């Protein structure tokens, strides 16, 4: 999933935090810096998994200093990084008693829906919990990018209605969304108008088995010549 590039001042902060993490990741004195950096990631729409994991590990040693607000923001940013396994990595470092908090139970449910590509259920649940998710800008757009990635790995041709359900976009906004991907991602509208539209997606080894088979079946000659001496 694409990540926004930090500005020069943000790069300096990132550099400083990463240096703190590298030099002494278990120093509790850096905990406030790491918490501030989480808020900086939220406001600047940047992301550092390494720094966030370091903070969660420090919380394990300093549980009385844990900020559930900061932890929630870390988990939301991790959801935005899907299909990377960041959410599971972060969750592993959060005590079970903390996970029982309602906002974390909600985020775990949302993660499950995304992992299983149950996008309709995801968007329905997200709509009920805007107060949790809206604190992190770009969340909806990040999940839409993930949904497009899932569709591209699953379908050769996908109905407009499926795109609408996966991205939670409808009407004119969906028209513009599809037009954008036609122009930039190789999508082709093959037939129909309105809800009857069918969109062809670029072929890849996941949505087009023949590509994977042909790649697997074609063994380079130099590999074969290396095998012969071993067999002999």
Short mmCIF file of N, CA and C in Angstrom, two decimals, residues 96-181:
data_model
loop_
_atom_site.label_atom_id
_atom_site.label_comp_id
_atom_site.label_asym_id
_atom_site.label_seq_id
_atom_site.Cartn_x
_atom_site.Cartn_y
_atom_site.Cartn_z
N UNK A 96 -4.12 -8.83 26.65
CA UNK A 96 -5.48 -9.28 26.37
C UNK A 96 -6.51 -8.45 27.12
N UNK A 97 -6.19 -8.04 28.34
CA UNK A 97 -7.14 -7.24 29.12
C UNK A 97 -7.41 -5.90 28.42
N UNK A 98 -6.40 -5.37 27.73
CA UNK A 98 -6.58 -4.12 27.01
C UNK A 98 -7.41 -4.35 25.75
N UNK A 99 -7.18 -5.49 25.11
CA UNK A 99 -7.93 -5.82 23.90
C UNK A 99 -9.43 -5.94 24.16
N UNK A 100 -9.81 -6.15 25.41
CA UNK A 100 -11.22 -6.29 25.73
C UNK A 100 -11.95 -4.96 25.77
N UNK A 101 -11.22 -3.87 25.70
CA UNK A 101 -11.84 -2.54 25.58
C UNK A 101 -12.67 -2.49 24.31
N UNK A 102 -13.81 -1.85 24.37
CA UNK A 102 -14.76 -1.87 23.24
C UNK A 102 -14.14 -1.37 21.93
N UNK A 103 -13.33 -0.30 22.00
CA UNK A 103 -12.78 0.23 20.76
C UNK A 103 -11.80 -0.76 20.12
N UNK A 104 -11.10 -1.52 20.95
CA UNK A 104 -10.16 -2.49 20.40
C UNK A 104 -10.89 -3.72 19.88
N UNK A 105 -11.96 -4.10 20.55
CA UNK A 105 -12.78 -5.20 20.04
C UNK A 105 -13.35 -4.85 18.68
N UNK A 106 -13.74 -3.59 18.52
CA UNK A 106 -14.26 -3.13 17.23
C UNK A 106 -13.18 -3.20 16.16
N UNK A 107 -11.97 -2.75 16.47
CA UNK A 107 -10.89 -2.77 15.48
C UNK A 107 -10.51 -4.20 15.11
N UNK A 108 -10.58 -5.11 16.05
CA UNK A 108 -10.29 -6.52 15.77
C UNK A 108 -11.34 -7.10 14.81
N UNK A 109 -12.59 -6.74 15.04
CA UNK A 109 -13.67 -7.19 14.14
C UNK A 109 -13.45 -6.62 12.74
N UNK A 110 -13.11 -5.35 12.65
CA UNK A 110 -12.86 -4.73 11.35
C UNK A 110 -11.69 -5.42 10.64
N UNK A 111 -10.66 -5.75 11.39
CA UNK A 111 -9.52 -6.45 10.81
C UNK A 111 -9.94 -7.80 10.23
N UNK A 112 -10.78 -8.51 10.96
CA UNK A 112 -11.26 -9.81 10.48
C UNK A 112 -12.04 -9.66 9.18
N UNK A 113 -12.90 -8.66 9.11
CA UNK A 113 -13.68 -8.45 7.89
C UNK A 113 -12.76 -8.15 6.71
N UNK A 114 -11.71 -7.37 6.94
CA UNK A 114 -10.79 -7.05 5.85
C UNK A 114 -9.99 -8.27 5.42
N UNK A 115 -9.52 -9.04 6.39
CA UNK A 115 -8.72 -10.22 6.06
C UNK A 115 -9.52 -11.25 5.28
N UNK A 116 -10.82 -11.30 5.51
CA UNK A 116 -11.68 -12.26 4.83
C UNK A 116 -12.44 -11.63 3.66
N UNK A 117 -12.08 -10.38 3.34
CA UNK A 117 -12.68 -9.65 2.21
C UNK A 117 -14.20 -9.54 2.32
N UNK A 118 -14.69 -9.40 3.54
CA UNK A 118 -16.12 -9.17 3.76
C UNK A 118 -16.34 -7.66 3.82
N UNK A 119 -16.26 -7.04 2.66
CA UNK A 119 -16.23 -5.58 2.62
C UNK A 119 -17.56 -4.94 3.01
N UNK A 120 -18.67 -5.57 2.65
CA UNK A 120 -19.96 -4.97 3.02
C UNK A 120 -20.09 -4.91 4.54
N UNK A 121 -19.72 -6.01 5.22
CA UNK A 121 -19.78 -6.02 6.68
C UNK A 121 -18.79 -5.02 7.27
N UNK A 122 -17.62 -4.90 6.63
CA UNK A 122 -16.63 -3.96 7.12
C UNK A 122 -17.17 -2.53 7.09
N UNK A 123 -17.69 -2.11 5.95
CA UNK A 123 -18.15 -0.73 5.83
C UNK A 123 -19.35 -0.46 6.73
N UNK A 124 -20.21 -1.46 6.92
CA UNK A 124 -21.35 -1.29 7.83
C UNK A 124 -20.85 -1.08 9.27
N UNK A 125 -19.87 -1.89 9.66
CA UNK A 125 -19.33 -1.76 11.02
C UNK A 125 -18.56 -0.46 11.18
N UNK A 126 -17.82 -0.09 10.15
CA UNK A 126 -17.06 1.17 10.20
C UNK A 126 -17.99 2.36 10.35
N UNK A 127 -19.13 2.32 9.67
CA UNK A 127 -20.09 3.43 9.74
C UNK A 127 -20.63 3.62 11.14
N UNK A 128 -20.70 2.54 11.91
CA UNK A 128 -21.21 2.62 13.28
C UNK A 128 -20.14 3.15 14.24
N UNK A 129 -18.91 3.20 13.78
CA UNK A 129 -17.81 3.54 14.68
C UNK A 129 -16.94 4.66 14.13
N UNK A 130 -17.58 5.63 13.50
CA UNK A 130 -16.84 6.75 12.93
C UNK A 130 -16.07 7.51 14.01
N UNK A 131 -16.59 7.53 15.22
CA UNK A 131 -15.93 8.26 16.30
C UNK A 131 -14.56 7.68 16.64
N UNK A 132 -14.36 6.41 16.31
CA UNK A 132 -13.06 5.77 16.53
C UNK A 132 -12.13 6.01 15.34
N UNK A 133 -12.68 5.91 14.14
CA UNK A 133 -11.87 5.89 12.93
C UNK A 133 -11.56 7.27 12.37
N UNK A 134 -12.45 8.22 12.59
CA UNK A 134 -12.29 9.53 11.95
C UNK A 134 -11.13 10.34 12.52
N UNK A 135 -10.56 9.88 13.63
CA UNK A 135 -9.43 10.62 14.20
C UNK A 135 -8.16 10.45 13.36
N UNK A 136 -8.18 9.48 12.45
CA UNK A 136 -7.01 9.22 11.60
C UNK A 136 -7.36 9.55 10.15
N UNK A 137 -6.85 10.66 9.63
CA UNK A 137 -7.15 11.05 8.24
C UNK A 137 -6.65 10.01 7.24
N UNK A 138 -7.40 9.84 6.16
CA UNK A 138 -6.98 8.95 5.09
C UNK A 138 -7.37 7.51 5.28
N UNK A 139 -8.09 7.21 6.37
CA UNK A 139 -8.44 5.81 6.64
C UNK A 139 -9.28 5.21 5.52
N UNK A 140 -10.34 5.90 5.15
CA UNK A 140 -11.25 5.37 4.13
C UNK A 140 -10.53 5.14 2.81
N UNK A 141 -9.69 6.08 2.40
CA UNK A 141 -8.97 5.96 1.13
C UNK A 141 -7.98 4.78 1.17
N UNK A 142 -7.35 4.57 2.32
CA UNK A 142 -6.40 3.46 2.45
C UNK A 142 -7.12 2.12 2.31
N UNK A 143 -8.29 2.00 2.92
CA UNK A 143 -9.04 0.75 2.82
C UNK A 143 -9.56 0.54 1.40
N UNK A 144 -9.93 1.62 0.74
CA UNK A 144 -10.36 1.50 -0.66
C UNK A 144 -9.22 0.99 -1.54
N UNK A 145 -8.01 1.45 -1.28
CA UNK A 145 -6.85 0.95 -2.04
C UNK A 145 -6.65 -0.54 -1.77
N UNK A 146 -6.82 -0.93 -0.52
CA UNK A 146 -6.70 -2.36 -0.19
C UNK A 146 -7.78 -3.17 -0.90
N UNK A 147 -9.00 -2.65 -0.93
CA UNK A 147 -10.10 -3.35 -1.60
C UNK A 147 -9.82 -3.53 -3.08
N UNK A 148 -9.29 -2.49 -3.71
CA UNK A 148 -8.92 -2.58 -5.13
C UNK A 148 -7.85 -3.64 -5.33
N UNK A 149 -6.90 -3.71 -4.41
CA UNK A 149 -5.85 -4.72 -4.50
C UNK A 149 -6.44 -6.12 -4.43
N UNK A 150 -7.39 -6.33 -3.52
CA UNK A 150 -8.03 -7.64 -3.39
C UNK A 150 -8.80 -7.98 -4.66
N UNK A 151 -9.54 -7.02 -5.20
CA UNK A 151 -10.29 -7.26 -6.43
C UNK A 151 -9.36 -7.63 -7.58
N UNK A 152 -8.21 -6.95 -7.67
CA UNK A 152 -7.29 -7.18 -8.77
C UNK A 152 -6.65 -8.55 -8.69
N UNK A 153 -6.56 -9.12 -7.48
CA UNK A 153 -5.99 -10.46 -7.32
C UNK A 153 -7.04 -11.56 -7.49
N UNK A 154 -8.31 -11.15 -7.51
CA UNK A 154 -9.40 -12.12 -7.51
C UNK A 154 -10.12 -12.23 -8.85
N UNK A 155 -10.32 -11.09 -9.50
CA UNK A 155 -11.17 -11.04 -10.69
C UNK A 155 -10.38 -10.71 -11.95
N UNK A 156 -10.81 -11.33 -13.06
CA UNK A 156 -10.40 -10.86 -14.37
C UNK A 156 -11.40 -9.81 -14.86
N UNK A 157 -12.66 -10.06 -14.57
CA UNK A 157 -13.72 -9.10 -14.88
C UNK A 157 -14.61 -8.99 -13.65
N UNK A 158 -14.92 -7.76 -13.28
CA UNK A 158 -15.67 -7.54 -12.06
C UNK A 158 -16.85 -6.60 -12.33
N UNK A 159 -18.04 -6.96 -11.86
CA UNK A 159 -19.20 -6.08 -12.03
C UNK A 159 -19.04 -4.78 -11.24
N UNK A 160 -19.61 -3.74 -11.76
CA UNK A 160 -19.59 -2.44 -11.09
C UNK A 160 -20.15 -2.55 -9.67
N UNK A 161 -21.18 -3.37 -9.50
CA UNK A 161 -21.80 -3.51 -8.18
C UNK A 161 -20.83 -4.07 -7.15
N UNK A 162 -19.94 -4.95 -7.58
CA UNK A 162 -18.95 -5.53 -6.67
C UNK A 162 -17.91 -4.47 -6.28
N UNK A 163 -17.50 -3.65 -7.24
CA UNK A 163 -16.57 -2.55 -6.94
C UNK A 163 -17.22 -1.59 -5.95
N UNK A 164 -18.50 -1.29 -6.17
CA UNK A 164 -19.22 -0.38 -5.27
C UNK A 164 -19.26 -0.92 -3.85
N UNK A 165 -19.54 -2.21 -3.72
CA UNK A 165 -19.62 -2.82 -2.39
C UNK A 165 -18.26 -2.85 -1.71
N UNK A 166 -17.21 -3.17 -2.48
CA UNK A 166 -15.88 -3.29 -1.89
C UNK A 166 -15.31 -1.95 -1.45
N UNK A 167 -15.64 -0.89 -2.18
CA UNK A 167 -15.04 0.42 -1.90
C UNK A 167 -15.97 1.37 -1.16
N UNK A 168 -17.25 0.99 -1.05
CA UNK A 168 -18.25 1.84 -0.40
C UNK A 168 -18.40 3.17 -1.14
N UNK A 169 -18.34 3.10 -2.46
CA UNK A 169 -18.51 4.29 -3.30
C UNK A 169 -19.66 4.03 -4.27
N UNK A 170 -20.49 5.03 -4.51
CA UNK A 170 -21.63 4.86 -5.40
C UNK A 170 -21.82 6.09 -6.28
N UNK A 171 -22.69 5.92 -7.27
CA UNK A 171 -23.13 7.04 -8.10
C UNK A 171 -22.01 7.72 -8.87
N UNK A 172 -22.07 9.05 -8.93
CA UNK A 172 -21.09 9.83 -9.68
C UNK A 172 -19.69 9.63 -9.12
N UNK A 173 -19.59 9.50 -7.82
CA UNK A 173 -18.28 9.29 -7.20
C UNK A 173 -17.66 7.98 -7.69
N UNK A 174 -18.48 6.95 -7.87
CA UNK A 174 -17.98 5.68 -8.38
C UNK A 174 -17.57 5.81 -9.84
N UNK A 175 -18.36 6.60 -10.61
CA UNK A 175 -17.98 6.85 -12.01
C UNK A 175 -16.58 7.43 -12.09
N UNK A 176 -16.30 8.43 -11.24
CA UNK A 176 -15.00 9.08 -11.24
C UNK A 176 -13.91 8.13 -10.76
N UNK A 177 -14.26 7.28 -9.80
CA UNK A 177 -13.31 6.31 -9.26
C UNK A 177 -12.90 5.33 -10.36
N UNK A 178 -13.88 4.82 -11.09
CA UNK A 178 -13.58 3.87 -12.18
C UNK A 178 -12.80 4.57 -13.29
N UNK A 179 -13.20 5.79 -13.63
CA UNK A 179 -12.48 6.54 -14.67
C UNK A 179 -11.02 6.75 -14.29
N UNK A 180 -10.78 7.01 -13.02
CA UNK A 180 -9.40 7.20 -12.54
C UNK A 180 -8.58 5.93 -12.78
N UNK A 181 -9.17 4.78 -12.46
CA UNK A 181 -8.44 3.53 -12.62
C UNK A 181 -8.33 3.10 -14.08
#
